[in-house]
PDB file of C-alpha atoms in Angstrom:
ATOM      1  CA  MET A 336      80.397  87.583  80.027  1.00 40.00           C
ATOM      2  CA  SER A 337      81.832  88.976  83.499  1.00 57.00           C
ATOM      3  CA  GLU A 338      84.604  91.063  82.770  1.00 73.00           C
ATOM      4  CA  SER A 339      87.791  89.835  85.614  1.00 83.00           C
ATOM      5  CA  GLY A 340      89.586  92.604  87.448  1.00 90.00           C
ATOM      6  CA  HIS A 341      92.155  93.313  90.147  1.00 94.00           C
ATOM      7  CA  THR A 342      92.002  95.816  92.738  1.00 96.00           C
ATOM      8  CA  TRP A 343      95.367  97.660  94.409  1.00 98.00           C
ATOM      9  CA  ARG A 344      95.108  99.662  97.275  1.00 98.00           C
ATOM     10  CA  LEU A 345      97.658 102.158  98.676  1.00 98.00           C
ATOM     11  CA  VAL A 346      98.838 104.303 101.417  1.00 97.00           C
ATOM     12  CA  PHE A 347     100.398 107.045 100.449  1.00 96.00           C
ATOM     13  CA  LYS A 348     102.352 109.626 103.507  1.00 93.00           C
ATOM     14  CA  GLY A 349     100.527 113.384 102.703  1.00 90.00           C
ATOM     15  CA  HIS A 350     103.712 114.991 101.926  1.00 91.00           C
ATOM     16  CA  PRO A 351     104.945 116.261  98.121  1.00 92.00           C
ATOM     17  CA  ALA A 352     107.498 114.416  97.638  1.00 94.00           C
ATOM     18  CA  GLU A 353     105.232 110.998  97.627  1.00 96.00           C
ATOM     19  CA  ALA A 354     104.189 112.212  94.299  1.00 96.00           C
ATOM     20  CA  ALA A 355     106.469 110.048  92.647  1.00 98.00           C
ATOM     21  CA  ARG A 356     106.013 107.411  94.328  1.00 98.00           C
ATOM     22  CA  VAL A 357     102.673 107.475  93.358  1.00 98.00           C
ATOM     23  CA  ARG A 358     102.608 108.120  89.750  1.00 98.00           C
ATOM     24  CA  GLN A 359     105.503 104.841  90.178  1.00 98.00           C
ATOM     25  CA  TRP A 360     103.211 102.847  91.793  1.00 98.00           C
ATOM     26  CA  THR A 361     100.278 103.287  89.463  1.00 98.00           C
ATOM     27  CA  ARG A 362     102.333 103.199  85.927  1.00 97.00           C
ATOM     28  CA  ASP A 363     103.029  99.456  87.405  1.00 97.00           C
ATOM     29  CA  ARG A 364     100.221  98.249  87.195  1.00 96.00           C
ATOM     30  CA  LEU A 365      98.245 100.663  84.558  1.00 95.00           C
ATOM     31  CA  THR A 366      98.350 100.291  80.668  1.00 90.00           C
ATOM     32  CA  HIS A 367      96.636 103.393  80.274  1.00 93.00           C
ATOM     33  CA  ARG A 368      99.268 106.012  79.451  1.00 94.00           C
ATOM     34  CA  ASP A 369      97.443 108.995  81.268  1.00 96.00           C
ATOM     35  CA  ALA A 370      97.253 106.656  84.470  1.00 97.00           C
ATOM     36  CA  PRO A 371     100.079 108.201  85.872  1.00 98.00           C
ATOM     37  CA  ALA A 372      99.464 111.927  85.014  1.00 97.00           C
ATOM     38  CA  ILE A 373      95.658 111.021  86.300  1.00 97.00           C
ATOM     39  CA  ALA A 374      96.471 109.710  89.707  1.00 98.00           C
ATOM     40  CA  ASN A 375      99.468 112.559  90.291  1.00 97.00           C
ATOM     41  CA  GLU A 376      96.667 114.725  89.968  1.00 94.00           C
ATOM     42  CA  LEU A 377      93.959 113.290  92.063  1.00 95.00           C
ATOM     43  CA  PHE A 378      96.930 112.517  94.520  1.00 95.00           C
ATOM     44  CA  ILE A 379      97.673 116.562  94.554  1.00 91.00           C
ATOM     45  CA  ALA A 380      94.086 117.065  94.869  1.00 89.00           C
ATOM     46  CA  ILE A 381      93.594 115.602  98.145  1.00 90.00           C
ATOM     47  CA  LEU A 382      97.063 116.707  98.982  1.00 89.00           C
ATOM     48  CA  GLY A 383      95.797 120.544  98.706  1.00 83.00           C
ATOM     49  CA  ASN A 384      93.106 120.451 100.962  1.00 78.00           C
ATOM     50  CA  PRO A 385      95.259 122.413 103.991  1.00 70.00           C
ATOM     51  CA  PRO A 386      93.765 119.887 106.514  1.00 64.00           C
ATOM     52  CA  ALA A 387      96.209 116.761 105.396  1.00 55.00           C
ATOM     53  CA  ARG A 388      99.001 119.606 104.068  1.00 56.00           C
ATOM     54  CA  CYS A 389     101.829 117.207 105.360  1.00 52.00           C
ATOM     55  CA  SER A 390     100.017 115.164 107.846  1.00 58.00           C
ATOM     56  CA  ASP A 391      98.184 113.072 107.265  1.00 79.00           C
ATOM     57  CA  ALA A 392      97.687 109.621 104.870  1.00 91.00           C
ATOM     58  CA  ILE A 393      96.549 109.713 101.071  1.00 94.00           C
ATOM     59  CA  GLU A 394      94.939 106.238 100.362  1.00 96.00           C
ATOM     60  CA  ILE A 395      94.966 105.146  96.533  1.00 98.00           C
ATOM     61  CA  THR A 396      92.805 102.456  94.722  1.00 98.00           C
ATOM     62  CA  LEU A 397      93.487 101.100  91.567  1.00 98.00           C
ATOM     63  CA  SER A 398      90.785  99.136  90.232  1.00 96.00           C
ATOM     64  CA  THR A 399      89.965  97.124  87.047  1.00 95.00           C
ATOM     65  CA  ALA A 400      87.417  95.016  85.238  1.00 93.00           C
ATOM     66  CA  GLY A 401      88.139  93.549  81.542  1.00 89.00           C
ATOM     67  CA  ARG A 402      89.106  97.839  79.572  1.00 90.00           C
ATOM     68  CA  ARG A 403      88.106  99.651  82.222  1.00 94.00           C
ATOM     69  CA  ALA A 404      90.202 101.186  85.222  1.00 96.00           C
ATOM     70  CA  ARG A 405      89.344 103.920  87.911  1.00 97.00           C
ATOM     71  CA  ILE A 406      91.368 105.376  90.920  1.00 98.00           C
ATOM     72  CA  SER A 407      90.934 107.131  93.244  1.00 97.00           C
ATOM     73  CA  ALA A 408      92.038 109.027  96.569  1.00 96.00           C
ATOM     74  CA  GLY A 409      90.611 109.599  99.499  1.00 94.00           C
ATOM     75  CA  GLY A 410      91.737 111.665 102.483  1.00 91.00           C
ATOM     76  CA  ALA A 411      90.919 112.473 106.515  1.00 88.00           C
ATOM     77  CA  HIS A 412      88.482 115.162 105.736  1.00 87.00           C
ATOM     78  CA  PRO A 413      85.530 116.776 103.867  1.00 87.00           C
ATOM     79  CA  LEU A 414      87.353 118.660 100.439  1.00 84.00           C
ATOM     80  CA  PRO A 415      86.598 122.003 100.376  1.00 80.00           C
ATOM     81  CA  MET A 416      84.909 123.458  96.640  1.00 72.00           C
ATOM     82  CA  LEU A 417      88.465 124.289  95.015  1.00 67.00           C
ATOM     83  CA  GLN A 418      89.846 120.801  95.374  1.00 66.00           C
ATOM     84  CA  THR A 419      87.050 119.100  94.052  1.00 71.00           C
ATOM     85  CA  HIS A 420      86.964 122.235  91.283  1.00 75.00           C
ATOM     86  CA  GLY A 421      89.845 122.865  90.841  1.00 74.00           C
ATOM     87  CA  PRO A 422      92.833 123.306  87.992  1.00 78.00           C
ATOM     88  CA  GLY A 423      93.482 119.976  88.713  1.00 80.00           C
ATOM     89  CA  ALA A 424      89.751 118.795  88.290  1.00 83.00           C
ATOM     90  CA  LEU A 425      89.815 120.500  84.436  1.00 86.00           C
ATOM     91  CA  ILE A 426      93.714 118.031  83.484  1.00 91.00           C
ATOM     92  CA  ILE A 427      90.833 114.561  84.966  1.00 92.00           C
ATOM     93  CA  ALA A 428      88.227 116.161  83.752  1.00 91.00           C
ATOM     94  CA  ARG A 429      90.509 116.095  79.810  1.00 92.00           C
ATOM     95  CA  LEU A 430      92.602 113.103  80.637  1.00 93.00           C
ATOM     96  CA  SER A 431      89.449 110.287  81.835  1.00 94.00           C
ATOM     97  CA  ARG A 432      86.073 109.865  80.640  1.00 94.00           C
ATOM     98  CA  SER A 433      84.431 110.549  83.728  1.00 95.00           C
ATOM     99  CA  SER A 434      85.164 112.014  87.771  1.00 95.00           C
ATOM    100  CA  GLY A 435      84.076 112.902  90.308  1.00 93.00           C
ATOM    101  CA  VAL A 436      84.085 113.900  94.201  1.00 92.00           C
ATOM    102  CA  THR A 437      83.318 110.165  96.053  1.00 93.00           C
ATOM    103  CA  ALA A 438      80.254 109.707  97.730  1.00 92.00           C
ATOM    104  CA  ASP A 439      81.168 110.909 100.827  1.00 92.00           C
ATOM    105  CA  GLY A 440      82.910 114.071 100.032  1.00 90.00           C
ATOM    106  CA  TYR A 441      86.412 112.742 101.207  1.00 91.00           C
ATOM    107  CA  GLY A 442      87.754 111.802  98.293  1.00 92.00           C
ATOM    108  CA  LEU A 443      87.841 111.813  93.991  1.00 94.00           C
ATOM    109  CA  TRP A 444      87.802 109.559  91.482  1.00 96.00           C
ATOM    110  CA  ALA A 445      88.281 109.255  87.629  1.00 97.00           C
ATOM    111  CA  GLN A 446      87.467 106.463  84.955  1.00 97.00           C
ATOM    112  CA  PHE A 447      89.034 105.662  81.497  1.00 95.00           C
ATOM    113  CA  HIS A 448      89.396 103.152  79.600  1.00 91.00           C
ATOM    114  CA  GLN A 449      92.963 101.008  79.334  1.00 83.00           C
ATOM    115  CA  GLU A 450      94.706 100.758  76.299  1.00 73.00           C
ATOM    116  CA  LEU A 451      94.713  97.192  74.968  1.00 63.00           C
ATOM    117  CA  ASN A 452      98.260  95.558  75.023  1.00 58.00           C
TER     118      ASN A 452
END
């Protein structure tokens, strides 16, 4: 049996004020209660990359397949160790089933199961 799903992708300005938009956009699309917090932490981690501060765009992707959901955030610069293993990474790891760095090293992702309606 195949699983149907959806993918949404939106580019946000690399500015702290955009975090509220990231959370609301995520809340409007995913049913998991922690999804907005996960998206926020991913966004902040990319934003915290010194070359990205207030200048670059940050792309957020939300994907679903059956009950599984995945959020990823990526920027225009490789992430240093602090952004991939800092305090935000601990929060993301606690709120998701699995998480990590994208294959290109420019982003982060988290995967979890959505709650049933």
